[in-house]
Amino acid sequence: MKLNERSVAHYATCNSPPDKTGFLFKKGERNTAYHRRWFILKGNMLFYFEERESREPIGVIVLEGCTVELCESESEEFAFAVKFDCVKARVYKMAAENQAAMESWVKALSRASFDYMRLVVKELERQLEEVQEEARSSQAKSKQKKHQTQSQGAASFQPAAAITGPSLEGVSGRENGVSWSKPTGVPNGVSEGCVWEGDCSGRGDGVKPPPVPPRRKTNGGSLESPVSPGTGCFSKLHDWYGKEVAELRIEWLQSQ
């Protein structure tokens, strides 16, 4: 892979936020001693500088297709290696200052490649499809339940006109076979009793027909008030009572 040194150096020192920074001990390729270097991780590119204040990196490791493994050597404490599948690819060995820093760097470097990000995206897409499928299924069940509820409600509801009951034809004015209708031919339309249209002659229980309460007799059909004669009209009656109210109001106002 050919990289433009100027572009790589600019990307390493530009203001774009890094994914991880810190000091690590890097083992040299020719000189096998460990040297303390300042590392900056951006995307799938691991830059290392001679000092923290250095303006340009002294090297870069493209982490695409790599694997990060811990070193089991007792002489190399907190050490790990970055390996590639190529036959003649270089193995980069680094060591952290403590166990927590080593675990943090190994986790960050393992997740830096685009292959890993591709797997993460696929997994997130799968989870999103499952959530959407569950939401669609839940929505369909809710609509089906709502439709069933509405159908049951429509089946149980009947208009008042559709409710059937015993026919009332031919029963007008009767209750238990007794007619409560006004007898014909009674003077002034006043009934002193009732007409029992049922046949009680054959009954042995001696039950007599119930009497109808007598209607209030009127004086020749006049609508005059017994308290204030001459007030057969409603407007006259209203004026007559209004006079008393007006007099009481005047007395009240004078007493204030």
mmCIF file of N, CA, C and O in Angstrom, residues 130-214:
data_model
loop_
_atom_site.group_PDB
_atom_site.id
_atom_site.type_symbol
_atom_site.label_atom_id
_atom_site.label_comp_id
_atom_site.label_asym_id
_atom_site.label_seq_id
_atom_site.Cartn_x
_atom_site.Cartn_y
_atom_site.Cartn_z
ATOM 1 N N GLU A 130 -35.390 -6.981 13.603
ATOM 2 C CA GLU A 130 -36.168 -7.724 14.594
ATOM 3 C C GLU A 130 -37.113 -6.797 15.350
ATOM 4 O O GLU A 130 -38.287 -7.135 15.580
ATOM 5 N N VAL A 131 -36.615 -5.616 15.731
ATOM 6 C CA VAL A 131 -37.462 -4.667 16.455
ATOM 7 C C VAL A 131 -38.612 -4.195 15.566
ATOM 8 O O VAL A 131 -39.769 -4.100 16.003
ATOM 9 N N GLN A 132 -38.317 -3.909 14.292
ATOM 10 C CA GLN A 132 -39.362 -3.469 13.381
ATOM 11 C C GLN A 132 -40.384 -4.569 13.131
ATOM 12 O O GLN A 132 -41.589 -4.301 13.052
ATOM 13 N N GLU A 133 -39.923 -5.802 13.019
ATOM 14 C CA GLU A 133 -40.843 -6.923 12.820
ATOM 15 C C GLU A 133 -41.747 -7.103 14.038
ATOM 16 O O GLU A 133 -42.955 -7.333 13.904
ATOM 17 N N GLU A 134 -41.186 -6.993 15.236
ATOM 18 C CA GLU A 134 -41.993 -7.087 16.448
ATOM 19 C C GLU A 134 -43.007 -5.952 16.520
ATOM 20 O O GLU A 134 -44.154 -6.141 16.936
ATOM 21 N N ALA A 135 -42.588 -4.752 16.107
ATOM 22 C CA ALA A 135 -43.504 -3.609 16.129
ATOM 23 C C ALA A 135 -44.649 -3.816 15.143
ATOM 24 O O ALA A 135 -45.811 -3.540 15.452
ATOM 25 N N ARG A 136 -44.327 -4.315 13.925
ATOM 26 C CA ARG A 136 -45.383 -4.581 12.950
ATOM 27 C C ARG A 136 -46.328 -5.665 13.439
ATOM 28 O O ARG A 136 -47.553 -5.565 13.269
ATOM 29 N N SER A 137 -45.781 -6.723 14.038
ATOM 30 C CA SER A 137 -46.622 -7.803 14.557
ATOM 31 C C SER A 137 -47.521 -7.303 15.683
ATOM 32 O O SER A 137 -48.709 -7.623 15.732
ATOM 33 N N SER A 138 -46.961 -6.501 16.580
ATOM 34 C CA SER A 138 -47.751 -5.954 17.677
ATOM 35 C C SER A 138 -48.843 -5.031 17.165
ATOM 36 O O SER A 138 -49.977 -5.042 17.659
ATOM 37 N N GLN A 139 -48.522 -4.230 16.142
ATOM 38 C CA GLN A 139 -49.510 -3.321 15.576
ATOM 39 C C GLN A 139 -50.636 -4.099 14.893
ATOM 40 O O GLN A 139 -51.813 -3.743 15.010
ATOM 41 N N ALA A 140 -50.269 -5.167 14.191
ATOM 42 C CA ALA A 140 -51.293 -5.982 13.534
ATOM 43 C C ALA A 140 -52.208 -6.649 14.560
ATOM 44 O O ALA A 140 -53.433 -6.696 14.383
ATOM 45 N N LYS A 141 -51.627 -7.166 15.649
ATOM 46 C CA LYS A 141 -52.444 -7.786 16.702
ATOM 47 C C LYS A 141 -53.362 -6.756 17.349
ATOM 48 O O LYS A 141 -54.515 -7.053 17.664
ATOM 49 N N SER A 142 -52.856 -5.534 17.557
ATOM 50 C CA SER A 142 -53.673 -4.494 18.160
ATOM 51 C C SER A 142 -54.848 -4.121 17.265
ATOM 52 O O SER A 142 -55.981 -3.961 17.731
ATOM 53 N N LYS A 143 -54.589 -4.014 15.940
ATOM 54 C CA LYS A 143 -55.681 -3.699 15.020
ATOM 55 C C LYS A 143 -56.706 -4.826 14.982
ATOM 56 O O LYS A 143 -57.910 -4.582 14.953
ATOM 57 N N GLN A 144 -56.226 -6.074 14.992
ATOM 58 C CA GLN A 144 -57.142 -7.210 14.969
ATOM 59 C C GLN A 144 -57.997 -7.251 16.224
ATOM 60 O O GLN A 144 -59.206 -7.476 16.165
ATOM 61 N N LYS A 145 -57.383 -6.989 17.379
ATOM 62 C CA LYS A 145 -58.136 -6.979 18.637
ATOM 63 C C LYS A 145 -59.155 -5.854 18.653
ATOM 64 O O LYS A 145 -60.294 -6.023 19.107
ATOM 65 N N LYS A 146 -58.760 -4.686 18.126
ATOM 66 C CA LYS A 146 -59.685 -3.553 18.078
ATOM 67 C C LYS A 146 -60.853 -3.859 17.156
ATOM 68 O O LYS A 146 -62.011 -3.532 17.454
ATOM 69 N N HIS A 147 -60.566 -4.506 16.019
ATOM 70 C CA HIS A 147 -61.631 -4.864 15.079
ATOM 71 C C HIS A 147 -62.595 -5.861 15.713
ATOM 72 O O HIS A 147 -63.816 -5.752 15.549
ATOM 73 N N GLN A 148 -62.066 -6.851 16.432
ATOM 74 C CA GLN A 148 -62.926 -7.822 17.103
ATOM 75 C C GLN A 148 -63.790 -7.164 18.162
ATOM 76 O O GLN A 148 -64.967 -7.473 18.302
ATOM 77 N N THR A 149 -63.204 -6.219 18.916
ATOM 78 C CA THR A 149 -63.977 -5.509 19.944
ATOM 79 C C THR A 149 -65.103 -4.709 19.326
ATOM 80 O O THR A 149 -66.233 -4.694 19.815
ATOM 81 N N GLN A 150 -64.818 -4.022 18.213
ATOM 82 C CA GLN A 150 -65.857 -3.248 17.541
ATOM 83 C C GLN A 150 -66.938 -4.157 16.982
ATOM 84 O O GLN A 150 -68.122 -3.824 17.036
ATOM 85 N N SER A 151 -66.542 -5.321 16.448
ATOM 86 C CA SER A 151 -67.527 -6.248 15.908
ATOM 87 C C SER A 151 -68.437 -6.789 17.006
ATOM 88 O O SER A 151 -69.654 -6.884 16.846
ATOM 89 N N GLN A 152 -67.850 -7.134 18.150
ATOM 90 C CA GLN A 152 -68.652 -7.627 19.268
ATOM 91 C C GLN A 152 -69.593 -6.540 19.790
ATOM 92 O O GLN A 152 -70.736 -6.798 20.129
ATOM 93 N N GLY A 153 -69.090 -5.290 19.834
ATOM 94 C CA GLY A 153 -69.942 -4.194 20.292
ATOM 95 C C GLY A 153 -71.092 -3.940 19.348
ATOM 96 O O GLY A 153 -72.225 -3.688 19.755
ATOM 97 N N ALA A 154 -70.839 -4.038 18.030
ATOM 98 C CA ALA A 154 -71.903 -3.827 17.056
ATOM 99 C C ALA A 154 -72.939 -4.946 17.116
ATOM 100 O O ALA A 154 -74.123 -4.727 16.911
ATOM 101 N N ALA A 155 -72.469 -6.174 17.405
ATOM 102 C CA ALA A 155 -73.402 -7.293 17.484
ATOM 103 C C ALA A 155 -74.273 -7.211 18.728
ATOM 104 O O ALA A 155 -75.447 -7.581 18.712
ATOM 105 N N SER A 156 -73.732 -6.733 19.829
ATOM 106 C CA SER A 156 -74.498 -6.666 21.075
ATOM 107 C C SER A 156 -75.408 -5.460 21.135
ATOM 108 O O SER A 156 -76.382 -5.441 21.879
ATOM 109 N N PHE A 157 -75.129 -4.437 20.324
ATOM 110 C CA PHE A 157 -75.954 -3.223 20.359
ATOM 111 C C PHE A 157 -77.104 -3.350 19.380
ATOM 112 O O PHE A 157 -76.920 -3.740 18.234
ATOM 113 N N GLN A 158 -78.335 -3.042 19.832
ATOM 114 C CA GLN A 158 -79.510 -3.003 18.991
ATOM 115 C C GLN A 158 -80.230 -1.699 19.240
ATOM 116 O O GLN A 158 -80.373 -1.274 20.385
ATOM 117 N N PRO A 159 -80.724 -1.030 18.184
ATOM 118 C CA PRO A 159 -81.484 0.200 18.381
ATOM 119 C C PRO A 159 -82.742 -0.060 19.167
ATOM 120 O O PRO A 159 -83.256 -1.179 19.219
ATOM 121 N N ALA A 160 -83.250 0.994 19.778
ATOM 122 C CA ALA A 160 -84.456 0.851 20.602
ATOM 123 C C ALA A 160 -85.626 0.382 19.779
ATOM 124 O O ALA A 160 -86.488 -0.363 20.244
ATOM 125 N N ALA A 161 -85.668 0.804 18.505
ATOM 126 C CA ALA A 161 -86.785 0.409 17.655
ATOM 127 C C ALA A 161 -86.744 -1.073 17.326
ATOM 128 O O ALA A 161 -87.748 -1.672 16.978
ATOM 129 N N ALA A 162 -85.543 -1.660 17.420
ATOM 130 C CA ALA A 162 -85.420 -3.070 17.052
ATOM 131 C C ALA A 162 -85.684 -4.001 18.212
ATOM 132 O O ALA A 162 -85.767 -5.206 18.034
ATOM 133 N N ILE A 163 -85.748 -3.464 19.426
ATOM 134 C CA ILE A 163 -85.989 -4.308 20.585
ATOM 135 C C ILE A 163 -87.438 -4.752 20.577
ATOM 136 O O ILE A 163 -88.351 -3.922 20.529
ATOM 137 N N THR A 164 -87.656 -6.029 20.615
ATOM 138 C CA THR A 164 -89.021 -6.567 20.554
ATOM 139 C C THR A 164 -89.510 -6.871 21.941
ATOM 140 O O THR A 164 -88.744 -7.191 22.852
ATOM 141 N N GLY A 165 -90.767 -6.795 22.121
ATOM 142 C CA GLY A 165 -91.386 -7.085 23.412
ATOM 143 C C GLY A 165 -92.821 -7.478 23.205
ATOM 144 O O GLY A 165 -93.293 -7.610 22.066
ATOM 145 N N PRO A 166 -93.562 -7.652 24.250
ATOM 146 C CA PRO A 166 -94.968 -8.031 24.111
ATOM 147 C C PRO A 166 -95.752 -6.921 23.439
ATOM 148 O O PRO A 166 -95.537 -5.748 23.682
ATOM 149 N N SER A 167 -96.611 -7.297 22.534
ATOM 150 C CA SER A 167 -97.405 -6.333 21.795
ATOM 151 C C SER A 167 -98.368 -5.633 22.721
ATOM 152 O O SER A 167 -98.991 -6.245 23.602
ATOM 153 N N LEU A 168 -98.497 -4.289 22.524
ATOM 154 C CA LEU A 168 -99.398 -3.483 23.352
ATOM 155 C C LEU A 168 -100.686 -3.160 22.627
ATOM 156 O O LEU A 168 -101.468 -2.323 23.092
ATOM 157 N N GLU A 169 -100.876 -3.767 21.440
ATOM 158 C CA GLU A 169 -102.090 -3.490 20.696
ATOM 159 C C GLU A 169 -103.296 -4.093 21.423
ATOM 160 O O GLU A 169 -103.260 -5.206 21.891
ATOM 161 N N GLY A 170 -104.369 -3.338 21.486
ATOM 162 C CA GLY A 170 -105.602 -3.816 22.113
ATOM 163 C C GLY A 170 -105.562 -3.806 23.612
ATOM 164 O O GLY A 170 -106.479 -4.299 24.261
ATOM 165 N N VAL A 171 -104.505 -3.259 24.232
ATOM 166 C CA VAL A 171 -104.411 -3.244 25.688
ATOM 167 C C VAL A 171 -104.519 -1.818 26.204
ATOM 168 O O VAL A 171 -104.263 -1.536 27.343
ATOM 169 N N SER A 172 -104.792 -0.847 25.321
ATOM 170 C CA SER A 172 -104.863 0.551 25.715
ATOM 171 C C SER A 172 -105.978 0.741 26.727
ATOM 172 O O SER A 172 -107.127 0.310 26.519
ATOM 173 N N GLY A 173 -105.667 1.394 27.835
ATOM 174 C CA GLY A 173 -106.661 1.663 28.875
ATOM 175 C C GLY A 173 -106.943 0.488 29.758
ATOM 176 O O GLY A 173 -107.879 0.531 30.549
ATOM 177 N N ARG A 174 -106.171 -0.587 29.641
ATOM 178 C CA ARG A 174 -106.417 -1.756 30.484
ATOM 179 C C ARG A 174 -105.171 -2.118 31.276
ATOM 180 O O ARG A 174 -104.067 -1.932 30.805
ATOM 181 N N GLU A 175 -105.366 -2.648 32.453
ATOM 182 C CA GLU A 175 -104.273 -3.187 33.268
ATOM 183 C C GLU A 175 -104.801 -4.396 33.993
ATOM 184 O O GLU A 175 -105.728 -4.299 34.800
ATOM 185 N N ASN A 176 -104.227 -5.564 33.670
ATOM 186 C CA ASN A 176 -104.691 -6.837 34.230
ATOM 187 C C ASN A 176 -106.164 -7.078 33.908
ATOM 188 O O ASN A 176 -106.922 -7.584 34.731
ATOM 189 N N GLY A 177 -106.572 -6.650 32.689
ATOM 190 C CA GLY A 177 -107.948 -6.895 32.264
ATOM 191 C C GLY A 177 -108.936 -5.873 32.768
ATOM 192 O O GLY A 177 -110.137 -6.018 32.566
ATOM 193 N N VAL A 178 -108.494 -4.813 33.480
ATOM 194 C CA VAL A 178 -109.399 -3.799 34.039
ATOM 195 C C VAL A 178 -109.280 -2.541 33.207
ATOM 196 O O VAL A 178 -108.180 -2.079 32.943
ATOM 197 N N SER A 179 -110.378 -1.967 32.804
ATOM 198 C CA SER A 179 -110.377 -0.752 32.009
ATOM 199 C C SER A 179 -110.468 0.450 32.915
ATOM 200 O O SER A 179 -111.308 0.512 33.824
ATOM 201 N N TRP A 180 -109.562 1.424 32.697
ATOM 202 C CA TRP A 180 -109.561 2.659 33.478
ATOM 203 C C TRP A 180 -110.074 3.827 32.639
ATOM 204 O O TRP A 180 -109.858 4.975 32.981
ATOM 205 N N SER A 181 -110.710 3.520 31.525
ATOM 206 C CA SER A 181 -111.213 4.580 30.663
ATOM 207 C C SER A 181 -112.423 5.240 31.292
ATOM 208 O O SER A 181 -113.149 4.652 32.078
ATOM 209 N N LYS A 182 -112.628 6.522 30.900
ATOM 210 C CA LYS A 182 -113.720 7.316 31.468
ATOM 211 C C LYS A 182 -115.046 6.805 30.923
ATOM 212 O O LYS A 182 -115.186 6.601 29.729
ATOM 213 N N PRO A 183 -116.020 6.559 31.756
ATOM 214 C CA PRO A 183 -117.348 6.092 31.291
ATOM 215 C C PRO A 183 -118.046 7.205 30.536
ATOM 216 O O PRO A 183 -117.888 8.375 30.848
ATOM 217 N N THR A 184 -118.770 6.809 29.561
ATOM 218 C CA THR A 184 -119.510 7.771 28.758
ATOM 219 C C THR A 184 -120.820 8.120 29.433
ATOM 220 O O THR A 184 -121.392 7.332 30.180
ATOM 221 N N GLY A 185 -121.291 9.308 29.164
ATOM 222 C CA GLY A 185 -122.591 9.716 29.686
ATOM 223 C C GLY A 185 -122.561 10.212 31.100
ATOM 224 O O GLY A 185 -123.615 10.340 31.728
ATOM 225 N N VAL A 186 -121.382 10.498 31.675
ATOM 226 C CA VAL A 186 -121.300 11.016 33.038
ATOM 227 C C VAL A 186 -121.449 12.533 32.978
ATOM 228 O O VAL A 186 -120.747 13.181 32.199
ATOM 229 N N PRO A 187 -122.330 13.158 33.746
ATOM 230 C CA PRO A 187 -122.530 14.616 33.692
ATOM 231 C C PRO A 187 -121.249 15.345 34.014
ATOM 232 O O PRO A 187 -120.527 14.982 34.941
ATOM 233 N N ASN A 188 -121.007 16.457 33.262
ATOM 234 C CA ASN A 188 -119.843 17.341 33.467
ATOM 235 C C ASN A 188 -118.516 16.591 33.337
ATOM 236 O O ASN A 188 -117.485 17.069 33.788
ATOM 237 N N GLY A 189 -118.563 15.400 32.807
ATOM 238 C CA GLY A 189 -117.324 14.652 32.619
ATOM 239 C C GLY A 189 -116.680 14.240 33.917
ATOM 240 O O GLY A 189 -115.491 14.001 33.987
ATOM 241 N N VAL A 190 -117.455 14.167 35.030
ATOM 242 C CA VAL A 190 -116.888 13.805 36.331
ATOM 243 C C VAL A 190 -117.240 12.375 36.628
ATOM 244 O O VAL A 190 -118.397 11.979 36.549
ATOM 245 N N SER A 191 -116.243 11.605 36.988
ATOM 246 C CA SER A 191 -116.455 10.194 37.282
ATOM 247 C C SER A 191 -116.419 9.996 38.782
ATOM 248 O O SER A 191 -115.480 10.403 39.449
ATOM 249 N N GLU A 192 -117.474 9.368 39.304
ATOM 250 C CA GLU A 192 -117.519 9.069 40.735
ATOM 251 C C GLU A 192 -116.991 7.686 41.022
ATOM 252 O O GLU A 192 -116.915 7.275 42.159
ATOM 253 N N GLY A 193 -116.649 6.956 40.040
ATOM 254 C CA GLY A 193 -116.123 5.611 40.245
ATOM 255 C C GLY A 193 -115.426 5.168 38.987
ATOM 256 O O GLY A 193 -114.969 5.978 38.215
ATOM 257 N N CYS A 194 -115.392 3.878 38.764
ATOM 258 C CA CYS A 194 -114.775 3.343 37.560
ATOM 259 C C CYS A 194 -115.677 2.318 36.951
ATOM 260 O O CYS A 194 -116.607 1.831 37.601
ATOM 261 N N VAL A 195 -115.424 2.057 35.719
ATOM 262 C CA VAL A 195 -116.156 1.013 35.023
ATOM 263 C C VAL A 195 -115.282 -0.218 35.007
ATOM 264 O O VAL A 195 -114.186 -0.201 34.462
ATOM 265 N N TRP A 196 -115.715 -1.260 35.611
ATOM 266 C CA TRP A 196 -114.965 -2.522 35.668
ATOM 267 C C TRP A 196 -115.448 -3.388 34.534
ATOM 268 O O TRP A 196 -116.529 -3.951 34.579
ATOM 269 N N GLU A 197 -114.640 -3.452 33.509
ATOM 270 C CA GLU A 197 -115.048 -4.211 32.342
ATOM 271 C C GLU A 197 -114.766 -5.689 32.491
ATOM 272 O O GLU A 197 -115.178 -6.478 31.669
ATOM 273 N N GLY A 198 -114.029 -6.054 33.490
ATOM 274 C CA GLY A 198 -113.817 -7.480 33.715
ATOM 275 C C GLY A 198 -115.018 -8.098 34.395
ATOM 276 O O GLY A 198 -115.833 -7.422 35.033
ATOM 277 N N ASP A 199 -115.142 -9.352 34.292
ATOM 278 C CA ASP A 199 -116.271 -10.068 34.856
ATOM 279 C C ASP A 199 -115.917 -10.575 36.224
ATOM 280 O O ASP A 199 -115.088 -11.455 36.371
ATOM 281 N N CYS A 200 -116.560 -9.941 37.277
ATOM 282 C CA CYS A 200 -116.273 -10.346 38.664
ATOM 283 C C CYS A 200 -117.375 -11.218 39.219
ATOM 284 O O CYS A 200 -117.333 -11.601 40.386
ATOM 285 N N SER A 201 -118.409 -11.481 38.412
ATOM 286 C CA SER A 201 -119.534 -12.239 38.958
ATOM 287 C C SER A 201 -119.152 -13.653 39.303
ATOM 288 O O SER A 201 -119.674 -14.240 40.230
ATOM 289 N N GLY A 202 -118.209 -14.203 38.543
ATOM 290 C CA GLY A 202 -117.824 -15.598 38.775
ATOM 291 C C GLY A 202 -116.722 -15.757 39.776
ATOM 292 O O GLY A 202 -116.244 -16.849 39.998
ATOM 293 N N ARG A 203 -116.231 -14.637 40.357
ATOM 294 C CA ARG A 203 -115.103 -14.743 41.291
ATOM 295 C C ARG A 203 -115.639 -14.969 42.681
ATOM 296 O O ARG A 203 -116.560 -14.292 43.134
ATOM 297 N N GLY A 204 -115.049 -15.854 43.384
ATOM 298 C CA GLY A 204 -115.504 -16.179 44.723
ATOM 299 C C GLY A 204 -114.691 -15.524 45.799
ATOM 300 O O GLY A 204 -114.897 -15.805 46.971
ATOM 301 N N ASP A 205 -113.703 -14.678 45.424
ATOM 302 C CA ASP A 205 -112.857 -14.085 46.459
ATOM 303 C C ASP A 205 -113.404 -12.765 46.943
ATOM 304 O O ASP A 205 -112.830 -12.147 47.843
ATOM 305 N N GLY A 206 -114.519 -12.301 46.354
ATOM 306 C CA GLY A 206 -115.145 -11.068 46.838
ATOM 307 C C GLY A 206 -114.350 -9.823 46.570
ATOM 308 O O GLY A 206 -114.526 -8.815 47.248
ATOM 309 N N VAL A 207 -113.433 -9.872 45.607
ATOM 310 C CA VAL A 207 -112.610 -8.708 45.305
ATOM 311 C C VAL A 207 -113.417 -7.746 44.485
ATOM 312 O O VAL A 207 -114.040 -8.120 43.485
ATOM 313 N N LYS A 208 -113.451 -6.490 44.912
ATOM 314 C CA LYS A 208 -114.183 -5.455 44.188
ATOM 315 C C LYS A 208 -113.214 -4.677 43.321
ATOM 316 O O LYS A 208 -112.045 -4.577 43.620
ATOM 317 N N PRO A 209 -113.749 -4.092 42.282
ATOM 318 C CA PRO A 209 -112.860 -3.296 41.416
ATOM 319 C C PRO A 209 -112.327 -2.094 42.138
ATOM 320 O O PRO A 209 -113.056 -1.464 42.918
ATOM 321 N N PRO A 210 -111.040 -1.727 41.935
ATOM 322 C CA PRO A 210 -110.450 -0.566 42.631
ATOM 323 C C PRO A 210 -111.086 0.719 42.140
ATOM 324 O O PRO A 210 -111.328 0.895 40.947
ATOM 325 N N PRO A 211 -111.374 1.632 43.036
ATOM 326 C CA PRO A 211 -112.013 2.904 42.642
ATOM 327 C C PRO A 211 -110.985 3.839 42.021
ATOM 328 O O PRO A 211 -109.820 3.793 42.322
ATOM 329 N N VAL A 212 -111.478 4.703 41.140
ATOM 330 C CA VAL A 212 -110.654 5.744 40.546
ATOM 331 C C VAL A 212 -110.808 7.004 41.380
ATOM 332 O O VAL A 212 -111.922 7.381 41.728
ATOM 333 N N PRO A 213 -109.706 7.668 41.721
ATOM 334 C CA PRO A 213 -109.831 8.915 42.504
ATOM 335 C C PRO A 213 -110.692 9.916 41.757
ATOM 336 O O PRO A 213 -110.547 10.105 40.544
ATOM 337 N N PRO A 214 -111.648 10.533 42.460
ATOM 338 C CA PRO A 214 -112.560 11.503 41.795
ATOM 339 C C PRO A 214 -111.787 12.708 41.321
ATOM 340 O O PRO A 214 -110.841 13.155 41.941
#
